[in-house]
Amino acid sequence: ILYPDDYQKIKKGKKVSYEIELAEQKRNRSYCDSVLKVRQASFPEKQKNFSFQHNTAIESVGYYIHNGHIYHGNNTQRSYLQFKTDSYGRYYLTSYYCNTYPIEHSKIRLQAPDGTYCESLDVPSDGALNYHFKDGTLYYEMVRFNQQKLNQLIEFAHMHRDKELKVVLVGKKRNHSYALRKKDLDIIMDGMELSFVLSDINRLLEESRLAQAKIQYLKQKIEKDSIQ
């Protein structure tokens, strides 16, 4: 009532601030959409050696697993690390152990020739994703590590990918070690690249949707203030 001119100035100032933010959100959406096209275009090449598997009976999401780690003829009665990533780019490393004696392992350690190593966090047996059993004279153990439990293990493998790495399974009864095959290490590295692409695609889609929602909101605010 006392300062009507100031009230109109405030309204004009708010409208300008909305217009500035609207321009920023349009720019953000345009950037996300352009980068998204690039990442989506690279997906077929990164995914070509992986198969998508989804057991809807027990899991809400599916996983991309390298073909070299799917065919049982390549992996029967051996200890190895299997990499997989879900559709959102979240990755996991499963330790498969097979031998004539149990070790009840709950950690994995990667060790370089110079003695440096990186060790995962502990993942106890739960009877579901992490379990063990005996088949005849052979003992089998499966332990799945998510990104948090891996504790920079993948990054360590990448830093030393040109060296001969050793896998140490840290168990309650005893430890067991074996050489990480070059082929298995390459699969893990290829899986990480696929994980990055999937993670970027999902992030960019979400950022683009968020920018579009803000654009709609700001347009409504500008239109409403113009009418009043």
GROMACS .gro file of C-alpha atoms in nm:
model
  228
    1ILE     CA    1   0.000   0.000   0.000
    2LEU     CA    2   0.277   0.241   0.094
    3TYR     CA    3   0.516   0.149  -0.187
    4PRO     CA    4   0.316   0.026  -0.491
    5ASP     CA    5   0.601   0.096  -0.734
    6ASP     CA    6   0.839  -0.126  -0.534
    7TYR     CA    7   0.586  -0.409  -0.546
    8GLN     CA    8   0.581  -0.395  -0.926
    9LYS     CA    9   0.961  -0.385  -0.934
   10ILE     CA   10   0.973  -0.700  -0.718
   11LYS     CA   11   0.731  -0.875  -0.956
   12LYS     CA   12   0.942  -0.776  -1.257
   13GLY     CA   13   1.259  -0.890  -1.079
   14LYS     CA   14   1.109  -1.231  -0.999
   15LYS     CA   15   0.996  -1.269  -1.360
   16VAL     CA   16   1.347  -1.194  -1.484
   17SER     CA   17   1.493  -1.449  -1.242
   18TYR     CA   18   1.244  -1.710  -1.370
   19GLU     CA   19   1.339  -1.631  -1.730
   20ILE     CA   20   1.708  -1.667  -1.649
   21GLU     CA   21   1.653  -2.003  -1.480
   22LEU     CA   22   1.431  -2.112  -1.769
   23ALA     CA   23   1.713  -2.040  -2.015
   24GLU     CA   24   1.956  -2.235  -1.793
   25GLN     CA   25   1.724  -2.537  -1.776
   26LYS     CA   26   1.676  -2.534  -2.154
   27ARG     CA   27   2.053  -2.528  -2.193
   28ASN     CA   28   2.090  -2.815  -1.944
   29ARG     CA   29   1.828  -3.024  -2.123
   30SER     CA   30   1.990  -2.958  -2.460
   31TYR     CA   31   2.331  -3.060  -2.324
   32CYS     CA   32   2.196  -3.378  -2.162
   33ASP     CA   33   2.010  -3.479  -2.477
   34SER     CA   34   2.316  -3.428  -2.699
   35VAL     CA   35   2.552  -3.624  -2.470
   36LEU     CA   36   2.284  -3.890  -2.422
   37LYS     CA   37   2.276  -3.956  -2.796
   38VAL     CA   38   2.653  -4.011  -2.794
   39ARG     CA   39   2.640  -4.254  -2.499
   40GLN     CA   40   2.343  -4.442  -2.643
   41ALA     CA   41   2.525  -4.477  -2.973
   42SER     CA   42   2.824  -4.635  -2.795
   43PHE     CA   43   2.607  -4.886  -2.606
   44PRO     CA   44   2.578  -5.157  -2.879
   45GLU     CA   45   2.956  -5.179  -2.915
   46LYS     CA   46   3.011  -5.204  -2.538
   47GLN     CA   47   2.730  -5.455  -2.495
   48LYS     CA   48   2.801  -5.687  -2.790
   49ASN     CA   49   2.988  -5.950  -2.585
   50PHE     CA   50   2.738  -5.945  -2.299
   51SER     CA   51   2.402  -6.116  -2.258
   52PHE     CA   52   2.114  -5.977  -2.055
   53GLN     CA   53   1.967  -6.215  -1.799
   54HIS     CA   54   1.671  -6.150  -1.572
   55ASN     CA   55   1.526  -6.405  -1.332
   56THR     CA   56   1.194  -6.238  -1.258
   57ALA     CA   57   1.107  -6.502  -0.998
   58ILE     CA   58   1.374  -6.387  -0.752
   59GLU     CA   59   1.515  -6.054  -0.879
   60SER     CA   60   1.358  -5.719  -0.965
   61VAL     CA   61   1.633  -5.621  -1.209
   62GLY     CA   62   1.831  -5.799  -1.479
   63TYR     CA   63   2.205  -5.815  -1.535
   64TYR     CA   64   2.450  -5.800  -1.823
   65ILE     CA   65   2.697  -6.089  -1.798
   66HIS     CA   66   2.987  -6.153  -2.034
   67ASN     CA   67   2.931  -6.450  -2.262
   68GLY     CA   68   3.265  -6.592  -2.154
   69HIS     CA   69   3.129  -6.624  -1.799
   70ILE     CA   70   2.792  -6.768  -1.894
   71TYR     CA   71   2.875  -7.082  -2.084
   72HIS     CA   72   2.930  -7.350  -1.823
   73GLY     CA   73   3.183  -7.538  -2.033
   74ASN     CA   74   3.430  -7.254  -1.977
   75ASN     CA   75   3.379  -7.234  -1.602
   76THR     CA   76   3.303  -7.577  -1.460
   77GLN     CA   77   3.512  -7.684  -1.165
   78ARG     CA   78   3.728  -7.372  -1.152
   79SER     CA   79   3.764  -7.071  -0.927
   80TYR     CA   80   3.709  -6.733  -1.093
   81LEU     CA   81   3.564  -6.384  -1.056
   82GLN     CA   82   3.246  -6.303  -1.248
   83PHE     CA   83   3.161  -5.941  -1.328
   84LYS     CA   84   2.806  -5.825  -1.397
   85THR     CA   85   2.623  -5.494  -1.415
   86ASP     CA   86   2.254  -5.416  -1.395
   87SER     CA   87   2.059  -5.185  -1.626
   88TYR     CA   88   2.140  -4.886  -1.405
   89GLY     CA   89   2.517  -4.939  -1.424
   90ARG     CA   90   2.550  -5.076  -1.071
   91TYR     CA   91   2.815  -5.348  -1.084
   92TYR     CA   92   2.891  -5.660  -0.884
   93LEU     CA   93   3.173  -5.912  -0.862
   94THR     CA   94   3.093  -6.271  -0.769
   95SER     CA   95   3.366  -6.500  -0.642
   96TYR     CA   96   3.315  -6.860  -0.752
   97TYR     CA   97   3.525  -7.116  -0.567
   98CYS     CA   98   3.558  -7.487  -0.648
   99ASN     CA   99   3.801  -7.732  -0.487
  100THR     CA  100   3.826  -8.053  -0.289
  101TYR     CA  101   3.819  -7.869   0.045
  102PRO     CA  102   3.606  -7.585   0.188
  103ILE     CA  103   3.752  -7.249   0.286
  104GLU     CA  104   3.432  -7.052   0.373
  105HIS     CA  105   3.568  -6.731   0.220
  106SER     CA  106   3.404  -6.394   0.275
  107LYS     CA  107   3.669  -6.159   0.133
  108ILE     CA  108   3.873  -6.135  -0.185
  109ARG     CA  109   4.215  -5.978  -0.220
  110LEU     CA  110   4.394  -5.876  -0.539
  111GLN     CA  111   4.772  -5.877  -0.509
  112ALA     CA  112   5.027  -5.733  -0.751
  113PRO     CA  113   5.375  -5.884  -0.808
  114ASP     CA  114   5.536  -5.609  -0.598
  115GLY     CA  115   5.332  -5.713  -0.295
  116THR     CA  116   5.081  -5.428  -0.299
  117TYR     CA  117   4.723  -5.539  -0.269
  118CYS     CA  118   4.363  -5.431  -0.227
  119GLU     CA  119   4.111  -5.623  -0.018
  120SER     CA  120   3.732  -5.621  -0.022
  121LEU     CA  121   3.513  -5.577   0.281
  122ASP     CA  122   3.365  -5.883   0.451
  123VAL     CA  123   3.050  -6.043   0.303
  124PRO     CA  124   2.912  -6.316   0.529
  125SER     CA  125   2.720  -6.618   0.402
  126ASP     CA  126   2.343  -6.560   0.391
  127GLY     CA  127   2.221  -6.877   0.219
  128ALA     CA  128   2.074  -6.675  -0.070
  129LEU     CA  129   2.320  -6.471  -0.277
  130ASN     CA  130   2.618  -6.594  -0.075
  131TYR     CA  131   2.623  -6.965  -0.008
  132HIS     CA  132   2.822  -7.288  -0.031
  133PHE     CA  133   2.748  -7.655  -0.093
  134LYS     CA  134   2.915  -7.988  -0.159
  135ASP     CA  135   2.865  -8.197  -0.473
  136GLY     CA  136   3.036  -8.533  -0.452
  137THR     CA  137   3.399  -8.469  -0.365
  138LEU     CA  138   3.391  -8.101  -0.463
  139TYR     CA  139   3.308  -7.798  -0.251
  140TYR     CA  140   3.148  -7.493  -0.413
  141GLU     CA  141   3.126  -7.141  -0.270
  142MET     CA  142   2.966  -6.827  -0.417
  143VAL     CA  143   3.011  -6.480  -0.265
  144ARG     CA  144   2.873  -6.167  -0.432
  145PHE     CA  145   3.029  -5.825  -0.367
  146ASN     CA  146   2.853  -5.500  -0.453
  147GLN     CA  147   3.036  -5.175  -0.526
  148GLN     CA  148   3.062  -5.075  -0.160
  149LYS     CA  149   3.190  -5.414  -0.050
  150LEU     CA  150   3.446  -5.427  -0.332
  151ASN     CA  151   3.628  -5.138  -0.166
  152GLN     CA  152   3.815  -5.004  -0.475
  153LEU     CA  153   3.913  -5.356  -0.587
  154ILE     CA  154   3.814  -5.289  -0.950
  155GLU     CA  155   4.012  -4.965  -0.955
  156PHE     CA  156   4.316  -5.154  -0.825
  157ALA     CA  157   4.275  -5.414  -1.101
  158HIS     CA  158   4.260  -5.138  -1.361
  159MET     CA  159   4.576  -4.974  -1.227
  160HIS     CA  160   4.762  -5.307  -1.253
  161ARG     CA  161   4.595  -5.458  -1.557
  162ASP     CA  162   4.928  -5.498  -1.738
  163LYS     CA  163   5.068  -5.709  -1.451
  164GLU     CA  164   5.008  -6.066  -1.337
  165LEU     CA  165   4.761  -6.033  -1.052
  166LYS     CA  166   4.690  -6.296  -0.790
  167VAL     CA  167   4.349  -6.355  -0.635
  168VAL     CA  168   4.348  -6.448  -0.266
  169LEU     CA  169   4.023  -6.580  -0.120
  170VAL     CA  170   4.025  -6.503   0.251
  171GLY     CA  171   3.837  -6.777   0.434
  172LYS     CA  172   3.748  -6.874   0.787
  173LYS     CA  173   3.910  -7.218   0.754
  174ARG     CA  174   4.198  -7.124   0.525
  175ASN     CA  175   4.297  -6.896   0.238
  176HIS     CA  176   4.314  -7.000  -0.123
  177SER     CA  177   4.499  -6.821  -0.402
  178TYR     CA  178   4.513  -6.849  -0.779
  179ALA     CA  179   4.639  -6.643  -1.073
  180LEU     CA  180   4.384  -6.407  -1.227
  181ARG     CA  181   4.362  -6.508  -1.590
  182LYS     CA  182   4.423  -6.232  -1.844
  183LYS     CA  183   4.094  -6.322  -2.014
  184ASP     CA  184   3.900  -6.283  -1.687
  185LEU     CA  185   4.069  -5.950  -1.616
  186ASP     CA  186   3.981  -5.824  -1.965
  187ILE     CA  187   3.619  -5.927  -1.909
  188ILE     CA  188   3.611  -5.727  -1.585
  189MET     CA  189   3.754  -5.422  -1.761
  190ASP     CA  190   3.505  -5.455  -2.050
  191GLY     CA  191   3.227  -5.488  -1.793
  192MET     CA  192   3.335  -5.166  -1.625
  193GLU     CA  193   3.315  -4.978  -1.955
  194LEU     CA  194   2.963  -5.112  -2.008
  195SER     CA  195   2.875  -5.013  -1.652
  196PHE     CA  196   2.997  -4.656  -1.714
  197VAL     CA  197   2.785  -4.626  -2.030
  198LEU     CA  198   2.473  -4.757  -1.857
  199SER     CA  199   2.530  -4.531  -1.557
  200ASP     CA  200   2.574  -4.227  -1.783
  201ILE     CA  201   2.263  -4.309  -1.986
  202ASN     CA  202   2.048  -4.339  -1.674
  203ARG     CA  203   2.195  -4.025  -1.519
  204LEU     CA  204   2.146  -3.819  -1.834
  205LEU     CA  205   1.790  -3.943  -1.878
  206GLU     CA  206   1.709  -3.844  -1.521
  207GLU     CA  207   1.875  -3.502  -1.555
  208SER     CA  208   1.690  -3.440  -1.883
  209ARG     CA  209   1.356  -3.535  -1.723
  210LEU     CA  210   1.430  -3.311  -1.425
  211ALA     CA  211   1.519  -3.019  -1.651
  212GLN     CA  212   1.199  -3.067  -1.851
  213ALA     CA  213   0.992  -3.070  -1.532
  214LYS     CA  214   1.157  -2.745  -1.418
  215ILE     CA  215   1.097  -2.590  -1.760
  216GLN     CA  216   0.727  -2.666  -1.737
  217TYR     CA  217   0.711  -2.526  -1.383
  218LEU     CA  218   0.894  -2.204  -1.476
  219LYS     CA  219   0.677  -2.148  -1.784
  220GLN     CA  220   0.368  -2.174  -1.565
  221LYS     CA  221   0.514  -1.930  -1.311
  222ILE     CA  222   0.602  -1.677  -1.583
  223GLU     CA  223   0.259  -1.708  -1.742
  224LYS     CA  224   0.083  -1.675  -1.406
  225ASP     CA  225   0.281  -1.366  -1.306
  226SER     CA  226   0.216  -1.207  -1.647
  227ILE     CA  227  -0.162  -1.247  -1.603
  228GLN     CA  228  -0.170  -1.098  -1.254
   0.00000   0.00000   0.00000
